[in-house]
């Protein structure tokens, strides 16, 4: 059993809502929290629910420019302006009300996860609302306003952490953290993703290795469309454990996007919850203990089967973090709630059927 595990709640993050037609639905995080509770994981003696405040401009400014933070606040408050240079407009990043505040709630939850782990209040901490890994210092990108994993890592470096390993299993390349720490040798970034030859953001190739003293600390594993569980796990085992152990990080940070799922509408990998996510969760958990002294900060990420896949995937990860042996059959009360929310059936088990 893990010593102490924190589930970081960010109630104001439900305002991170690009609109009813946008694929990134805030309900996916709410349903995840509900499923974790329905399984009784938060009732375990080693699990705490942690509530986060909004991140301060100072914390966000560890990664993002003052001009970008100001533009995000003003655009979200309805002011007129030319917001397109900052990445806002029709498409991936439409302007929505109180955009700065909602994004600050997401960042605040990832910083709280990092704070809990560094302080010893938790060995592992998970922010399901986080993982917005495409945002760049001066612009929004790919549904992401502020880059909460990068801010959390920058915050930990400010606190004196010397080495951080960041592992990103989203179907899209973790381009934000890679770019932000490209010349920083204190941060190892590893991203397994569908190749940028086929998928946004068009980056994440093997020759992107870092610059200067950081050369070799940026690692990419681009995968072809239709990669399945076995091939994905082979790639993971071949790269991630050895590189993380060799780096000897003080903290392991993971982005747990589940848009790698075979049914995800925005990408082409063919992973399943039982065939890939369960073993990946176990390997990351072991790696946190073996390589990082148990210190593990985890975030959510992509995932656009928001009721049928995302809550199951992230419950699998959090159950592993908490050392909870949960039954495969999903509690009926959660199924009823999810089906009411989505208006159609949802799977009845954590594992996918054949």
Coordinates of C-alpha atoms in Angstrom, one line a residue, residues 3-336:
X3 CA 1.9 5.5 2.3
X4 CA -0.3 8.6 1.6
X5 CA -2.1 9.4 -1.7
X6 CA -3.9 12.6 -2.5
X7 CA -6.8 13.1 -5.0
X8 CA -6.6 16.8 -5.8
X9 CA -10.0 18.4 -6.3
X10 CA -10.4 21.7 -8.2
X11 CA -14.2 22.5 -8.1
X12 CA -13.7 25.8 -10.1
X13 CA -12.0 23.8 -12.9
X14 CA -15.5 22.8 -14.0
X15 CA -15.6 26.3 -15.5
X16 CA -12.9 25.2 -18.0
X17 CA -15.5 24.7 -20.7
X18 CA -15.0 25.6 -24.3
X19 CA -18.7 25.1 -25.1
X20 CA -21.1 22.2 -25.8
X21 CA -19.7 21.4 -29.2
X22 CA -16.1 21.2 -28.1
X23 CA -14.6 17.8 -27.6
X24 CA -12.9 18.7 -24.2
X25 CA -15.8 18.2 -21.8
X26 CA -15.5 19.2 -18.1
X27 CA -17.9 16.4 -17.3
X28 CA -15.2 13.8 -17.9
X29 CA -13.3 15.1 -14.8
X30 CA -16.5 15.2 -12.7
X31 CA -17.4 11.7 -13.7
X32 CA -13.9 10.5 -12.8
X33 CA -14.1 12.0 -9.3
X34 CA -17.5 10.3 -8.9
X35 CA -16.3 6.9 -10.1
X36 CA -13.3 7.0 -7.8
X37 CA -15.6 7.8 -4.9
X38 CA -18.2 5.2 -6.0
X39 CA -15.5 2.6 -5.7
X40 CA -14.8 3.8 -2.1
X41 CA -11.1 4.6 -2.9
X42 CA -11.3 8.0 -1.2
X43 CA -12.6 6.2 2.0
X44 CA -9.4 4.2 2.3
X45 CA -7.2 5.3 5.3
X46 CA -4.2 6.1 3.1
X47 CA -6.2 8.5 0.7
X48 CA -6.9 12.1 1.2
X49 CA -9.0 14.5 -0.8
X50 CA -7.1 17.7 -1.3
X51 CA -8.7 21.0 -2.3
X52 CA -6.7 23.5 -4.3
X53 CA -6.8 27.2 -4.6
X54 CA -6.4 29.2 -7.8
X55 CA -2.8 29.5 -8.9
X56 CA -1.3 32.9 -8.5
X57 CA -0.1 35.0 -11.4
X58 CA 3.3 34.6 -9.9
X59 CA 3.1 30.8 -10.1
X60 CA 1.7 30.9 -13.7
X61 CA 4.4 33.4 -14.6
X62 CA 7.1 30.8 -13.9
X63 CA 6.2 29.5 -17.4
X64 CA 3.9 32.1 -19.1
X65 CA 4.6 35.7 -20.1
X66 CA 2.8 38.6 -18.3
X67 CA 1.3 39.7 -21.6
X68 CA -0.2 36.3 -22.2
X69 CA -1.7 36.1 -18.7
X70 CA -3.1 39.6 -19.1
X71 CA -4.6 38.8 -22.5
X72 CA -6.2 35.6 -21.1
X73 CA -7.8 37.4 -18.2
X74 CA -9.1 40.3 -20.4
X75 CA -10.4 38.0 -23.2
X76 CA -12.2 35.8 -20.7
X77 CA -13.8 38.9 -19.1
X78 CA -15.3 39.9 -22.5
X79 CA -13.0 42.7 -23.4
X80 CA -12.5 43.5 -27.1
X81 CA -9.0 43.0 -28.5
X82 CA -6.9 41.1 -31.0
X83 CA -6.6 37.8 -29.1
X84 CA -5.5 35.6 -32.1
X85 CA -1.8 36.3 -31.6
X86 CA -2.2 34.6 -28.2
X87 CA -3.9 31.5 -29.7
X88 CA -7.5 32.4 -29.0
X89 CA -10.3 32.3 -31.5
X90 CA -12.6 29.9 -33.4
X91 CA -11.4 26.3 -33.5
X92 CA -9.3 24.6 -30.8
X93 CA -9.1 27.5 -28.3
X94 CA -12.3 29.5 -28.4
X95 CA -12.6 32.3 -25.8
X96 CA -14.9 31.3 -22.9
X97 CA -16.1 33.2 -19.8
X98 CA -13.6 33.6 -16.9
X99 CA -11.0 31.7 -18.9
X100 CA -8.1 32.9 -16.7
X101 CA -9.8 31.9 -13.5
X102 CA -10.8 28.4 -14.8
X103 CA -7.3 27.8 -16.1
X104 CA -5.8 29.1 -12.9
X105 CA -7.9 26.5 -11.0
X106 CA -6.4 23.7 -13.1
X107 CA -2.9 25.0 -12.6
X108 CA -3.5 25.5 -8.9
X109 CA -4.5 21.8 -8.6
X110 CA -1.3 20.6 -10.2
X111 CA 0.8 22.9 -8.0
X112 CA -1.1 21.6 -5.0
X113 CA -0.3 18.1 -6.1
X114 CA 3.4 19.0 -6.3
X115 CA 3.2 20.8 -2.9
X116 CA 1.6 17.8 -1.2
X117 CA 4.3 15.5 -2.6
X118 CA 7.2 17.8 -1.7
X119 CA 5.9 18.4 1.8
X120 CA 5.5 14.7 2.5
X121 CA 1.7 15.1 3.0
X122 CA 1.3 12.6 0.1
X123 CA 3.6 10.2 -1.6
X124 CA 1.5 10.3 -4.8
X125 CA -1.0 13.0 -5.8
X126 CA -3.3 13.1 -8.8
X127 CA -5.0 16.1 -10.5
X128 CA -7.4 14.7 -13.1
X129 CA -8.3 18.2 -14.3
X130 CA -4.7 18.8 -15.3
X131 CA -2.4 17.7 -18.1
X132 CA -2.9 20.6 -20.4
X133 CA 0.4 20.0 -22.1
X134 CA 0.1 22.0 -25.4
X135 CA 0.1 25.5 -24.0
X136 CA 3.2 27.6 -24.7
X137 CA 4.7 30.5 -22.8
X138 CA 2.9 33.1 -24.8
X139 CA 0.0 31.3 -26.5
X140 CA -2.8 28.8 -26.0
X141 CA -2.8 25.7 -28.1
X142 CA -4.6 22.4 -28.6
X143 CA -7.4 23.1 -26.1
X144 CA -4.8 24.2 -23.5
X145 CA -4.8 27.7 -21.9
X146 CA -2.0 27.4 -19.3
X147 CA 0.5 24.5 -19.2
X148 CA -0.2 23.1 -15.7
X149 CA 2.4 20.3 -15.8
X150 CA 5.1 22.7 -16.8
X151 CA 4.1 25.2 -14.1
X152 CA 4.1 22.5 -11.5
X153 CA 7.6 21.4 -12.6
X154 CA 8.9 24.9 -12.7
X155 CA 7.4 25.5 -9.2
X156 CA 9.2 22.4 -7.9
X157 CA 12.5 23.5 -9.4
X158 CA 12.0 26.9 -7.6
X159 CA 11.6 24.9 -4.3
X160 CA 15.0 23.3 -4.8
X161 CA 14.1 20.0 -6.6
X162 CA 17.2 19.2 -8.7
X163 CA 15.9 16.6 -11.2
X164 CA 12.4 15.8 -12.5
X165 CA 11.4 13.1 -14.9
X166 CA 8.3 13.8 -16.9
X167 CA 6.5 10.9 -18.7
X168 CA 3.7 11.8 -21.1
X169 CA 1.5 9.0 -22.5
X170 CA -1.1 11.2 -24.2
X171 CA -1.8 10.3 -27.9
X172 CA -0.5 13.8 -28.8
X173 CA 3.1 14.8 -28.4
X174 CA 3.8 16.5 -25.1
X175 CA 5.2 19.6 -26.9
X176 CA 4.6 22.2 -24.2
X177 CA 6.8 20.7 -21.4
X178 CA 9.4 19.7 -24.0
X179 CA 9.7 23.2 -25.5
X180 CA 9.6 25.0 -22.1
X181 CA 12.4 22.8 -20.7
X182 CA 14.3 22.2 -24.0
X183 CA 17.5 23.7 -22.7
X184 CA 17.1 22.7 -19.1
X185 CA 19.1 19.6 -18.1
X186 CA 17.2 19.3 -14.8
X187 CA 14.1 18.0 -16.6
X188 CA 13.9 14.7 -18.5
X189 CA 10.9 14.6 -20.8
X190 CA 9.7 11.4 -22.4
X191 CA 6.7 11.4 -24.7
X192 CA 5.0 8.3 -26.3
X193 CA 2.5 9.4 -28.9
X194 CA 1.1 8.9 -32.3
X195 CA 3.6 10.3 -34.8
X196 CA 3.4 13.9 -35.7
X197 CA 3.5 12.8 -39.3
X198 CA -0.2 12.0 -38.8
X199 CA -1.4 14.0 -35.8
X200 CA -1.4 17.4 -34.1
X201 CA 0.9 19.1 -33.1
X202 CA 3.2 17.7 -35.8
X203 CA 6.2 17.5 -33.5
X204 CA 7.8 14.8 -31.3
X205 CA 10.3 13.2 -33.5
X206 CA 13.4 11.2 -32.5
X207 CA 15.8 14.0 -33.4
X208 CA 14.2 16.4 -30.9
X209 CA 16.7 15.7 -28.1
X210 CA 17.2 19.0 -26.2
X211 CA 19.8 21.7 -26.6
X212 CA 23.1 22.7 -25.0
X213 CA 23.6 21.0 -21.7
X214 CA 20.1 19.4 -22.0
X215 CA 20.9 17.5 -25.1
X216 CA 19.7 13.9 -24.6
X217 CA 17.2 14.8 -21.9
X218 CA 14.3 15.1 -24.3
X219 CA 13.1 11.7 -25.6
X220 CA 10.3 11.0 -28.1
X221 CA 8.7 7.7 -29.2
X222 CA 6.5 8.5 -32.2
X223 CA 4.2 5.6 -33.0
X224 CA 2.4 4.7 -36.2
X225 CA -1.4 4.8 -36.4
X226 CA -3.2 1.6 -35.2
X227 CA -0.5 0.7 -32.7
X228 CA -2.1 -1.8 -30.3
X229 CA -1.6 -2.7 -26.7
X230 CA 1.2 -5.1 -27.2
X231 CA 3.3 -2.9 -29.5
X232 CA 2.7 0.2 -27.3
X233 CA 3.7 -1.7 -24.1
X234 CA 6.8 -3.0 -26.0
X235 CA 7.8 0.6 -26.8
X236 CA 7.1 1.8 -23.2
X237 CA 9.2 -1.0 -21.7
X238 CA 12.0 -0.5 -24.1
X239 CA 12.4 3.2 -23.3
X240 CA 10.7 4.6 -20.2
X241 CA 12.0 2.5 -17.2
X242 CA 15.7 2.6 -18.2
X243 CA 15.8 6.3 -19.1
X244 CA 14.0 7.3 -15.9
X245 CA 16.1 5.1 -13.7
X246 CA 19.3 6.4 -15.4
X247 CA 18.2 10.0 -14.8
X248 CA 17.6 9.4 -11.1
X249 CA 14.9 12.0 -10.6
X250 CA 13.8 13.5 -7.3
X251 CA 10.2 13.4 -8.5
X252 CA 8.3 11.6 -11.3
X253 CA 5.6 13.6 -13.1
X254 CA 3.2 11.9 -15.5
X255 CA 0.6 13.1 -17.9
X256 CA -2.0 10.3 -18.3
X257 CA -3.9 11.2 -21.4
X258 CA -6.2 8.4 -22.5
X259 CA -6.9 9.6 -26.0
X260 CA -4.8 6.6 -27.0
X261 CA -7.9 4.5 -26.6
X262 CA -9.2 2.5 -29.6
X263 CA -12.5 4.3 -29.6
X264 CA -11.2 7.9 -29.2
X265 CA -12.6 10.1 -32.0
X266 CA -9.5 12.3 -32.4
X267 CA -6.7 9.9 -32.9
X268 CA -5.7 6.4 -34.3
X269 CA -4.0 4.3 -31.6
X270 CA -5.8 1.1 -30.5
X271 CA -5.2 0.8 -26.8
X272 CA -7.6 -0.7 -24.3
X273 CA -8.1 0.0 -20.6
X274 CA -7.2 -3.5 -19.4
X275 CA -4.6 -4.3 -22.0
X276 CA -2.5 -1.1 -21.8
X277 CA -3.7 1.2 -19.0
X278 CA -3.5 -1.3 -16.2
X279 CA 0.1 -2.5 -16.9
X280 CA 1.2 1.1 -17.6
X281 CA -0.2 2.2 -14.3
X282 CA 1.6 -0.6 -12.5
X283 CA 4.9 0.1 -14.3
X284 CA 4.7 3.9 -13.5
X285 CA 3.9 3.1 -9.9
X286 CA 6.9 0.8 -9.6
X287 CA 9.1 3.4 -11.3
X288 CA 8.0 6.1 -8.9
X289 CA 9.2 4.0 -6.0
X290 CA 12.3 2.6 -7.6
X291 CA 13.6 5.8 -9.2
X292 CA 12.0 8.7 -7.4
X293 CA 11.7 7.7 -3.8
X294 CA 8.0 7.3 -4.2
X295 CA 7.4 10.9 -5.2
X296 CA 4.8 10.9 -8.0
X297 CA 2.8 13.8 -9.3
X298 CA 0.2 12.8 -11.9
X299 CA -2.2 14.7 -14.1
X300 CA -5.0 13.8 -16.5
X301 CA -4.7 14.9 -20.1
X302 CA -6.5 14.2 -23.3
X303 CA -9.4 11.8 -23.7
X304 CA -12.5 12.5 -25.7
X305 CA -14.7 9.5 -25.0
X306 CA -15.6 11.6 -22.0
X307 CA -18.1 9.2 -20.3
X308 CA -17.3 5.8 -21.8
X309 CA -13.5 5.8 -21.4
X310 CA -11.9 8.7 -19.4
X311 CA -13.4 8.0 -16.0
X312 CA -12.6 4.3 -16.3
X313 CA -9.0 4.9 -17.4
X314 CA -8.2 7.5 -14.7
X315 CA -9.9 5.4 -12.0
X316 CA -7.6 2.5 -13.0
X317 CA -4.6 4.8 -12.6
X318 CA -5.7 6.2 -9.3
X319 CA -6.6 2.8 -7.9
X320 CA -3.1 1.7 -8.6
X321 CA -1.6 4.8 -7.0
X322 CA -3.7 4.1 -3.9
X323 CA -2.9 0.4 -3.8
X324 CA -6.7 -0.3 -4.1
X325 CA -7.7 -3.7 -5.4
X326 CA -11.1 -2.7 -6.9
X327 CA -13.5 -5.1 -8.7
X328 CA -13.8 -4.9 -12.4
X329 CA -17.6 -4.5 -12.2
X330 CA -18.4 -0.8 -12.0
X331 CA -20.8 0.3 -9.3
X332 CA -24.4 0.5 -10.6
X333 CA -25.1 3.9 -9.1
X334 CA -22.2 5.4 -11.2
X335 CA -23.4 3.7 -14.4
X336 CA -26.9 5.2 -13.9

